[in-house]
Amino acid sequence: MEKSAFLDAMNITRWRSADKPGKPFLVLHDIDADLSAQSFIEQVLGLVNVTLDECDFDCEMHKGPQVVWDMRKTKRRPRVAWLVTAPLNDVMQNGDEKRQLWQQICQLLNTRQSER
């Protein structure tokens, strides 16, 4: 088992140096989430002008980064994510979930366009 997967399974938050700037964006997922379909994640993030390199992936929200996508099964407050969906496996297998994700992306892009 990979060290980071082991720490995630035990719900242990990793130490971060205060002098090292973190990534500006965060993607929330369940502990047991299989993020092997990263091309899909990369495509969705690309639609909202975010790259994988700019994102941290974690099970818990932490101060600092903007939450781009919350794909946890149990949603917790505050809901500040740009995109909120079911877990990735459910989205990949369910057309309605994909449709809802697409609607959220369109709404986000329309909001950004009207702000300009």
PDB file of C-alpha atoms in Angstrom, residues 36-93:
ATOM      1  CA  SER A  36      -7.800   6.270 -11.430  1.00  0.00           C
ATOM      2  CA  ALA A  37      -9.968   7.970 -14.058  1.00  0.00           C
ATOM      3  CA  GLN A  38      -7.760  11.047 -13.855  1.00  0.00           C
ATOM      4  CA  SER A  39      -8.248  11.928 -17.509  1.00  0.00           C
ATOM      5  CA  PHE A  40     -11.905  12.637 -16.714  1.00  0.00           C
ATOM      6  CA  ILE A  41     -10.901  14.724 -13.694  1.00  0.00           C
ATOM      7  CA  GLU A  42      -8.336  16.570 -15.785  1.00  0.00           C
ATOM      8  CA  GLN A  43     -10.942  17.302 -18.479  1.00  0.00           C
ATOM      9  CA  VAL A  44     -13.483  18.627 -15.975  1.00  0.00           C
ATOM     10  CA  LEU A  45     -10.896  20.806 -14.244  1.00  0.00           C
ATOM     11  CA  GLY A  46      -9.726  22.075 -17.629  1.00  0.00           C
ATOM     12  CA  LEU A  47     -13.264  23.248 -18.401  1.00  0.00           C
ATOM     13  CA  VAL A  48     -13.127  25.520 -15.337  1.00  0.00           C
ATOM     14  CA  ASN A  49      -9.567  26.672 -16.164  1.00  0.00           C
ATOM     15  CA  VAL A  50      -7.776  24.694 -13.445  1.00  0.00           C
ATOM     16  CA  THR A  51      -4.937  22.209 -13.996  1.00  0.00           C
ATOM     17  CA  LEU A  52      -4.141  19.059 -12.024  1.00  0.00           C
ATOM     18  CA  ASP A  53      -0.841  20.634 -10.952  1.00  0.00           C
ATOM     19  CA  GLU A  54      -2.738  23.455  -9.236  1.00  0.00           C
ATOM     20  CA  CYS A  55      -4.869  21.047  -7.173  1.00  0.00           C
ATOM     21  CA  ASP A  56      -4.475  19.154  -3.956  1.00  0.00           C
ATOM     22  CA  PHE A  57      -6.662  16.070  -3.500  1.00  0.00           C
ATOM     23  CA  ASP A  58      -7.846  15.440   0.047  1.00  0.00           C
ATOM     24  CA  CYS A  59     -10.669  13.940   2.087  1.00  0.00           C
ATOM     25  CA  GLU A  60     -11.001  16.942   4.382  1.00  0.00           C
ATOM     26  CA  MET A  61     -11.324  20.628   3.692  1.00  0.00           C
ATOM     27  CA  HIS A  62      -8.496  22.782   5.022  1.00  0.00           C
ATOM     28  CA  LYS A  63      -7.856  26.496   5.157  1.00  0.00           C
ATOM     29  CA  GLY A  64      -6.360  28.264   2.213  1.00  0.00           C
ATOM     30  CA  PRO A  65      -7.201  26.667  -1.106  1.00  0.00           C
ATOM     31  CA  GLN A  66     -10.446  27.238  -2.982  1.00  0.00           C
ATOM     32  CA  VAL A  67     -12.524  24.062  -3.181  1.00  0.00           C
ATOM     33  CA  VAL A  68     -13.100  23.383  -6.867  1.00  0.00           C
ATOM     34  CA  TRP A  69     -14.891  20.048  -6.730  1.00  0.00           C
ATOM     35  CA  ASP A  70     -16.527  18.173  -3.859  1.00  0.00           C
ATOM     36  CA  MET A  71     -17.125  14.567  -4.868  1.00  0.00           C
ATOM     37  CA  ARG A  72     -17.633  13.109  -1.415  1.00  0.00           C
ATOM     38  CA  LYS A  73     -20.599  10.834  -0.744  1.00  0.00           C
ATOM     39  CA  THR A  74     -21.537  12.733   2.436  1.00  0.00           C
ATOM     40  CA  LYS A  75     -21.469  16.478   1.919  1.00  0.00           C
ATOM     41  CA  ARG A  76     -20.501  18.654   4.860  1.00  0.00           C
ATOM     42  CA  ARG A  77     -21.065  22.331   5.463  1.00  0.00           C
ATOM     43  CA  PRO A  78     -20.034  24.897   4.498  1.00  0.00           C
ATOM     44  CA  ARG A  79     -20.611  24.091   0.853  1.00  0.00           C
ATOM     45  CA  VAL A  80     -18.141  26.314  -0.897  1.00  0.00           C
ATOM     46  CA  ALA A  81     -17.156  24.112  -3.832  1.00  0.00           C
ATOM     47  CA  TRP A  82     -17.622  25.309  -7.401  1.00  0.00           C
ATOM     48  CA  LEU A  83     -18.771  21.820  -8.418  1.00  0.00           C
ATOM     49  CA  VAL A  84     -20.610  19.348  -6.164  1.00  0.00           C
ATOM     50  CA  THR A  85     -21.253  15.821  -7.382  1.00  0.00           C
ATOM     51  CA  ALA A  86     -21.618  12.254  -6.281  1.00  0.00           C
ATOM     52  CA  PRO A  87     -18.391  10.255  -5.981  1.00  0.00           C
ATOM     53  CA  LEU A  88     -16.431   9.891  -9.205  1.00  0.00           C
ATOM     54  CA  ASN A  89     -17.450   6.266  -9.861  1.00  0.00           C
ATOM     55  CA  ASP A  90     -21.138   7.232  -9.657  1.00  0.00           C
ATOM     56  CA  VAL A  91     -20.618  10.166 -12.005  1.00  0.00           C
ATOM     57  CA  MET A  92     -18.770   7.994 -14.507  1.00  0.00           C
ATOM     58  CA  GLN A  93     -21.561   5.384 -14.578  1.00  0.00           C
TER      59      GLN A  93
END
